Amino acid sequence: MSLDSHSSDPMNPGLVERKFKVIGSRVARPDGVDKVTGRARFGADASAPGQLVGLVLRSPHAHAQIVKIDTKAAEKLPGVKAVITSVDLPDYTNGDRSMLDILENCMARKKALYDGHAVAAVAAIDAATARKALALINVTYKILPHVTDVDEALKHTAPIIHDHIFTEGTPQKSEMPSNQNKHASYGHGDVEQGLKEADVVISRSFKTEQTHQGYIEPHSCLASVSPDGAAEMWVCTQGHFVYRNQCAILLGLDANKLRVTSSEIGGGFGGKTHIWAEPLALALSRKANRPVKLTMSREEVFRCTGPTSSTSIDVKLGVKKDGTITAAFAELRYHGGAFPSTWAELGAQTAFACYDLKNVQTISKDVVVNRPKTAAYRAPSAPMAAFAVENAMDEAAKAIGMDPLDFRIKNAAKEGTKSSYGPVYGPIGIGPTLMAAKNHPHMKAPLGKNQGRGVACGFWFNFGGQTCVDVNITPDGNVTIAQGTIDVGGSRASIAMAVAEELGVTYDHVRSTIADTSSLGHNDMTDGSRGTFSTSMAAIFATRNAITVLRNRAAKTWEINVDDVEWKDGSAHPIGKGHGNLAPLSLKDLAAGAGNTGGPIAGHAEITADNAGVSFGTHIADVETDPETGRSLIKRYTVIQDAGKAMHPSYVEGQYQGGAVQGIGWALNEEYVYGKDGRLQNAAFLDYRIPVCSDLPFIDTQILEIPNPNHPYGVRGVGETSIVPPLAAVSIAVTNSTGVRQTHIPMSPPRVLKSIQDAKAK
Amino acid sequence: MALSHIIHLWGALRPFADGAPTISVSASTIRELFRILTEKYPGMEPHIKRGVAVSINGQIYRDQWDTPLPQGAEIYLLQRIPGG
């Protein structure tokens, strides 16, 4: 693999210089027509002869012991074919606590741990019968004290949710069960000394509320278990191989007997990386001996799938008057819902990753509370940490009379910087995104009355993972690809583009589909911004293997040595002496003759695409806040991010815009509201408000292309970083529009109005 | 012969090495490193089973255990990163 060289100056690296024919163009998306005409099949569109309707009975209590579940009346109801409880999901996890946690989240065992926790499920001939059956299930609960706030859960007076959780990672081994499942710290240098050296010390506390990914398509699956033990499942997911593996473990099946086919996906953003109701559908089908379709309602999606953590973060920054940061400290407290997690630790790793710091320390406390198990949400944990840190950066810059953007440029991490989470950076893109922001026309545009501008940076790791791809040449000389990573953000187009680029054919000759779990080796999920990065790499290698086959077939046809065959521009060409009269053989020619030269022509590659390279972005937000109501509107928004090489710029821009919009919703409106009874109060889109088009301006984007040396084309993952800066950029803009530092996300109108009134009262 | 490396531990692993931020290990690959860590510091084994990422000169490896550990490399153990 070779890449074009680029400048070693991290503030001004060269752009990708390689000339591509297909990569970088804006080809038509292969799923576009089907999606706009309603032909595309999503999770709930699957059906099977004789299928039953599955419904789930959920706990109305935030924390309760399950004393007894009486299902007799439900089972006797005509039309009911199966009723299951945890008894029907025995523990096959063989001591794997993390898998047991997944099982317990799918179906409560001894205790209901949050409002909405599944306690039983039914399969019936129709939805009405299933609903009647749910009403006939009698659950006897013993209600226990609950805690839903992350800081409250850490108090010694808080009810202990699990007696098997002892805090991991503390210097002394924990002797008592705790709601803090993990403690971790990162950093280097001497923060106390750094604070002593500072001219100004900024110290602030921040809170962010729990949000949901808000994907439009609810979870849905159709499960069919045969009496011979073989099973099939059709499901919307970000990772059908992982769903296959985990469901097989929980159901006691061999993985090869469970074939999972993924549907089109109506959004996931991390929420469809976990299994939720799928094991229940399989268990119902197994018991009923009929296919069972289980589709969540929107209320269920909110109450019992995986929102993000709510957080509480303290930040301290020490700064000299010349803009040098002498010390940086943060303590981050995140909850994982009712199950152990490492979300706070991720926040601790990412919090100060944009900056070059001599003295830095982050401490993380991961906490369990009586809320649904949290899941990843696009660059998980980083947006909340960036919200706190970037606000402290903004406040520190203003305290020393320095432009906040110049302050960030002065302290930006660069090649050779020891990162706040440990390793030394190679070439990175934070400097270029900041410089692009400084030079962007947006920064020079005038602001109106009650308007403010905010700038913020963000970091995300990115990763690769296990991936395999088949490339097959059809008998007519076209190309099909079988990929195992779910196409969430356009990877089918990008993968087809990579194969076309390698083969030297046009994009319309190549088509990629998502293979089911019995047709390819294991593929990791589409998460961590890995889909296009890792799958395109596997596809490139698979195509190169296919080209080797093609050259061999040409050599056989010409009866010459394979070393005398070159693949160029979609055809085999003879090279060397004595072959001058041989006309090139096209892909079509070779495909037509494949039966006489060795059979079908194909290429396969399996890789572990490690070493994806870290990602940075800088956002600029203009906000207008009504001082009478506290309502804030986004007036202008710009995303600047490094894509390595943008394979399909429209998809990259879409990722940047989508992340920004989700972050804007998180910043201004979205919030899980729990009552004192520990029940979720707003499990519907009417009460949980995500931004719609009329709330937003066009989101402007600027793609920087700083090649990733660890990908054949220089590609970098782009799906997640764009959600990291918006909470900070928007909150800084509101701070500037109101004159009051905003420290609590979301900045809903009542919360902003109160902050203005409180400031006036001081 | 395996080279000796300084291995930087993140906070959650330090209690298993008496609080030390770094330990010295002779290993040629990530696989050998994990094997030795499991033998010498049994408390680390559950973490390694759950997934530990290894940063080698700033490049993060999550899965490729055949990756060599070059002489003089900066090596950090990090929690395995999940994504959304």
mmCIF file of N, CA and C in Angstrom, chain A residues 168 170 182 185-186 269-270 342-343 345-346 349 376 378 380 418 421-424 460-461 463 465 527-528 608 610-611 710 720, chain B residues 8 10-16 47 50 55 57-65 67 74 76-84:
data_model
loop_
_atom_site.group_PDB
_atom_site.id
_atom_site.type_symbol
_atom_site.label_atom_id
_atom_site.label_comp_id
_atom_site.label_asym_id
_atom_site.label_seq_id
_atom_site.Cartn_x
_atom_site.Cartn_y
_atom_site.Cartn_z
ATOM 1 N N GLU A 168 -14.604 -0.783 40.668
ATOM 2 C CA GLU A 168 -13.329 -1.209 40.060
ATOM 3 C C GLU A 168 -12.413 -0.010 39.905
ATOM 4 N N THR A 170 -10.297 1.557 41.948
ATOM 5 C CA THR A 170 -9.872 2.415 43.053
ATOM 6 C C THR A 170 -8.543 1.910 43.606
ATOM 7 N N LYS A 182 -17.099 1.951 38.399
ATOM 8 C CA LYS A 182 -15.717 2.065 37.933
ATOM 9 C C LYS A 182 -15.143 3.440 38.259
ATOM 10 N N SER A 185 -8.559 7.180 35.979
ATOM 11 C CA SER A 185 -7.935 8.504 35.846
ATOM 12 C C SER A 185 -6.941 8.485 34.689
ATOM 13 N N TYR A 186 -6.788 9.632 34.084
ATOM 14 C CA TYR A 186 -5.850 9.815 32.971
ATOM 15 C C TYR A 186 -5.103 11.119 33.196
ATOM 16 N N PHE A 269 -27.296 5.375 15.159
ATOM 17 C CA PHE A 269 -26.433 6.314 15.901
ATOM 18 C C PHE A 269 -25.905 5.707 17.200
ATOM 19 N N GLY A 270 -25.807 4.403 17.260
ATOM 20 C CA GLY A 270 -25.329 3.729 18.465
ATOM 21 C C GLY A 270 -26.425 2.966 19.172
ATOM 22 N N THR A 342 -18.716 2.124 31.009
ATOM 23 C CA THR A 342 -17.435 2.851 31.037
ATOM 24 C C THR A 342 -17.579 4.207 30.353
ATOM 25 N N TRP A 343 -18.786 4.740 30.337
ATOM 26 C CA TRP A 343 -19.003 5.996 29.600
ATOM 27 C C TRP A 343 -18.224 7.162 30.202
ATOM 28 N N GLU A 345 -15.458 7.038 31.752
ATOM 29 C CA GLU A 345 -14.045 6.861 31.421
ATOM 30 C C GLU A 345 -13.751 7.342 30.001
ATOM 31 N N LEU A 346 -14.680 7.078 29.088
ATOM 32 C CA LEU A 346 -14.499 7.587 27.721
ATOM 33 C C LEU A 346 -14.483 9.119 27.720
ATOM 34 N N GLN A 349 -11.175 10.286 28.746
ATOM 35 C CA GLN A 349 -10.145 10.152 27.708
ATOM 36 C C GLN A 349 -10.242 11.269 26.666
ATOM 37 N N ALA A 376 -24.321 3.557 23.302
ATOM 38 C CA ALA A 376 -23.503 4.547 22.616
ATOM 39 C C ALA A 376 -24.400 5.514 21.848
ATOM 40 N N ARG A 378 -23.189 8.110 18.999
ATOM 41 C CA ARG A 378 -22.309 8.878 18.122
ATOM 42 C C ARG A 378 -21.166 9.539 18.905
ATOM 43 N N PRO A 380 -19.597 8.363 21.618
ATOM 44 C CA PRO A 380 -20.196 8.309 22.944
ATOM 45 C C PRO A 380 -19.337 8.974 24.015
ATOM 46 N N LYS A 418 1.933 15.062 23.680
ATOM 47 C CA LYS A 418 1.493 13.945 24.517
ATOM 48 C C LYS A 418 0.020 14.164 24.829
ATOM 49 N N TYR A 421 -4.896 11.582 27.141
ATOM 50 C CA TYR A 421 -5.197 10.200 27.511
ATOM 51 C C TYR A 421 -3.975 9.290 27.421
ATOM 52 N N GLY A 422 -2.814 9.864 27.125
ATOM 53 C CA GLY A 422 -1.581 9.093 27.216
ATOM 54 C C GLY A 422 -0.649 9.175 26.035
ATOM 55 N N PRO A 423 -0.988 8.521 24.923
ATOM 56 C CA PRO A 423 -0.023 8.397 23.826
ATOM 57 C C PRO A 423 0.356 9.734 23.193
ATOM 58 N N VAL A 424 1.486 9.734 22.506
ATOM 59 C CA VAL A 424 1.938 10.905 21.751
ATOM 60 C C VAL A 424 1.280 10.873 20.376
ATOM 61 N N TRP A 460 -12.617 12.653 18.393
ATOM 62 C CA TRP A 460 -13.078 11.280 18.555
ATOM 63 C C TRP A 460 -12.004 10.331 18.056
ATOM 64 N N PHE A 461 -12.001 9.121 18.659
ATOM 65 C CA PHE A 461 -10.925 8.177 18.364
ATOM 66 C C PHE A 461 -11.024 7.589 16.954
ATOM 67 N N PHE A 463 -12.342 3.849 15.037
ATOM 68 C CA PHE A 463 -11.666 2.550 15.020
ATOM 69 C C PHE A 463 -12.088 1.739 13.815
ATOM 70 N N GLY A 465 -11.698 -2.616 13.002
ATOM 71 C CA GLY A 465 -12.359 -3.838 13.429
ATOM 72 C C GLY A 465 -12.456 -4.895 12.359
ATOM 73 N N ASP A 527 -20.159 0.899 13.728
ATOM 74 C CA ASP A 527 -20.063 1.843 14.834
ATOM 75 C C ASP A 527 -18.634 2.358 14.874
ATOM 76 N N GLY A 528 -18.389 3.355 15.709
ATOM 77 C CA GLY A 528 -17.025 3.864 15.824
ATOM 78 C C GLY A 528 -16.498 4.464 14.541
ATOM 79 N N THR A 608 -8.514 -7.238 9.921
ATOM 80 C CA THR A 608 -8.802 -6.486 11.137
ATOM 81 C C THR A 608 -8.221 -5.103 10.892
ATOM 82 N N ASP A 610 -7.276 -2.310 12.147
ATOM 83 C CA ASP A 610 -6.874 -1.505 13.302
ATOM 84 C C ASP A 610 -6.266 -0.196 12.836
ATOM 85 N N ASN A 611 -5.994 0.681 13.840
ATOM 86 C CA ASN A 611 -5.174 1.853 13.557
ATOM 87 C C ASN A 611 -5.896 2.852 12.650
ATOM 88 N N ASN A 710 -3.020 5.160 7.129
ATOM 89 C CA ASN A 710 -3.317 3.753 7.399
ATOM 90 C C ASN A 710 -4.474 3.219 6.569
ATOM 91 N N GLU A 720 -18.847 10.313 13.493
ATOM 92 C CA GLU A 720 -19.143 10.620 14.889
ATOM 93 C C GLU A 720 -18.646 11.984 15.366
ATOM 94 N N HIS B 8 2.724 1.646 29.792
ATOM 95 C CA HIS B 8 1.955 2.625 30.563
ATOM 96 C C HIS B 8 0.558 2.059 30.811
ATOM 97 N N TRP B 10 -3.380 2.517 32.191
ATOM 98 C CA TRP B 10 -4.374 3.519 32.572
ATOM 99 C C TRP B 10 -4.884 3.205 33.968
ATOM 100 N N GLY B 11 -5.551 4.194 34.556
ATOM 101 C CA GLY B 11 -5.869 4.153 35.979
ATOM 102 C C GLY B 11 -6.511 2.869 36.449
ATOM 103 N N ALA B 12 -7.412 2.309 35.649
ATOM 104 C CA ALA B 12 -8.162 1.129 36.093
ATOM 105 C C ALA B 12 -7.270 -0.101 36.234
ATOM 106 N N LEU B 13 -6.114 -0.124 35.548
ATOM 107 C CA LEU B 13 -5.229 -1.295 35.645
ATOM 108 C C LEU B 13 -4.188 -1.145 36.748
ATOM 109 N N ARG B 14 -3.960 0.074 37.192
ATOM 110 C CA ARG B 14 -2.851 0.294 38.139
ATOM 111 C C ARG B 14 -3.002 -0.450 39.466
ATOM 112 N N PRO B 15 -4.240 -0.583 39.995
ATOM 113 C CA PRO B 15 -4.347 -1.310 41.270
ATOM 114 C C PRO B 15 -3.784 -2.726 41.203
ATOM 115 N N PHE B 16 -3.761 -3.313 40.015
ATOM 116 C CA PHE B 16 -3.271 -4.685 39.896
ATOM 117 C C PHE B 16 -1.741 -4.731 39.832
ATOM 118 N N HIS B 47 -10.017 -7.603 32.458
ATOM 119 C CA HIS B 47 -9.959 -6.432 31.575
ATOM 120 C C HIS B 47 -9.515 -6.855 30.178
ATOM 121 N N ARG B 50 -12.255 -8.559 28.403
ATOM 122 C CA ARG B 50 -13.302 -7.631 27.957
ATOM 123 C C ARG B 50 -12.822 -6.787 26.785
ATOM 124 N N SER B 55 -1.943 1.259 22.472
ATOM 125 C CA SER B 55 -1.408 2.337 21.649
ATOM 126 C C SER B 55 0.092 2.133 21.503
ATOM 127 N N ASN B 57 3.243 3.801 19.767
ATOM 128 C CA ASN B 57 3.696 5.049 19.130
ATOM 129 C C ASN B 57 2.522 5.877 18.612
ATOM 130 N N GLY B 58 1.480 5.934 19.417
ATOM 131 C CA GLY B 58 0.333 6.792 19.088
ATOM 132 C C GLY B 58 -0.708 6.157 18.201
ATOM 133 N N GLN B 59 -0.443 4.965 17.659
ATOM 134 C CA GLN B 59 -1.422 4.268 16.817
ATOM 135 C C GLN B 59 -2.149 3.250 17.674
ATOM 136 N N ILE B 60 -3.480 3.293 17.630
ATOM 137 C CA ILE B 60 -4.270 2.460 18.549
ATOM 138 C C ILE B 60 -4.701 1.163 17.873
ATOM 139 N N TYR B 61 -4.361 0.045 18.523
ATOM 140 C CA TYR B 61 -4.737 -1.291 18.043
ATOM 141 C C TYR B 61 -5.722 -1.896 19.034
ATOM 142 N N ARG B 62 -6.860 -2.371 18.518
ATOM 143 C CA ARG B 62 -7.854 -3.009 19.385
ATOM 144 C C ARG B 62 -7.853 -4.514 19.228
ATOM 145 N N ASP B 63 -7.520 -4.980 18.050
ATOM 146 C CA ASP B 63 -7.767 -6.394 17.749
ATOM 147 C C ASP B 63 -6.550 -7.165 17.241
ATOM 148 N N GLN B 64 -5.636 -6.509 16.585
ATOM 149 C CA GLN B 64 -4.582 -7.218 15.863
ATOM 150 C C GLN B 64 -3.461 -7.594 16.825
ATOM 151 N N TRP B 65 -3.602 -8.745 17.476
ATOM 152 C CA TRP B 65 -2.664 -9.135 18.531
ATOM 153 C C TRP B 65 -1.308 -9.585 17.968
ATOM 154 N N THR B 67 0.450 -7.736 16.141
ATOM 155 C CA THR B 67 1.204 -6.509 15.919
ATOM 156 C C THR B 67 2.484 -6.512 16.755
ATOM 157 N N GLU B 74 6.651 3.684 22.333
ATOM 158 C CA GLU B 74 5.820 4.170 23.431
ATOM 159 C C GLU B 74 4.552 3.320 23.447
ATOM 160 N N TYR B 76 1.004 2.266 25.408
ATOM 161 C CA TYR B 76 -0.024 2.551 26.408
ATOM 162 C C TYR B 76 -1.115 1.506 26.306
ATOM 163 N N LEU B 77 -1.583 1.060 27.449
ATOM 164 C CA LEU B 77 -2.796 0.244 27.474
ATOM 165 C C LEU B 77 -3.970 1.163 27.765
ATOM 166 N N LEU B 78 -5.020 1.017 26.982
ATOM 167 C CA LEU B 78 -6.205 1.871 27.108
ATOM 168 C C LEU B 78 -7.441 1.000 27.123
ATOM 169 N N GLN B 79 -8.516 1.531 27.697
ATOM 170 C CA GLN B 79 -9.760 0.763 27.616
ATOM 171 C C GLN B 79 -10.177 0.659 26.148
ATOM 172 N N ARG B 80 -10.789 -0.448 25.803
ATOM 173 C CA ARG B 80 -11.263 -0.648 24.436
ATOM 174 C C ARG B 80 -12.373 0.352 24.151
ATOM 175 N N ILE B 81 -12.242 1.060 23.051
ATOM 176 C CA ILE B 81 -13.160 2.159 22.752
ATOM 177 C C ILE B 81 -14.430 1.612 22.098
ATOM 178 N N PRO B 82 -15.599 1.901 22.645
ATOM 179 C CA PRO B 82 -16.838 1.597 21.931
ATOM 180 C C PRO B 82 -17.214 2.755 21.008
ATOM 181 N N GLY B 83 -18.159 2.531 20.135
ATOM 182 C CA GLY B 83 -18.567 3.604 19.217
ATOM 183 C C GLY B 83 -20.062 3.636 19.027
ATOM 184 N N GLY B 84 -20.532 4.658 18.353
ATOM 185 C CA GLY B 84 -21.964 4.831 18.186
ATOM 186 C C GLY B 84 -22.399 4.783 16.748
#
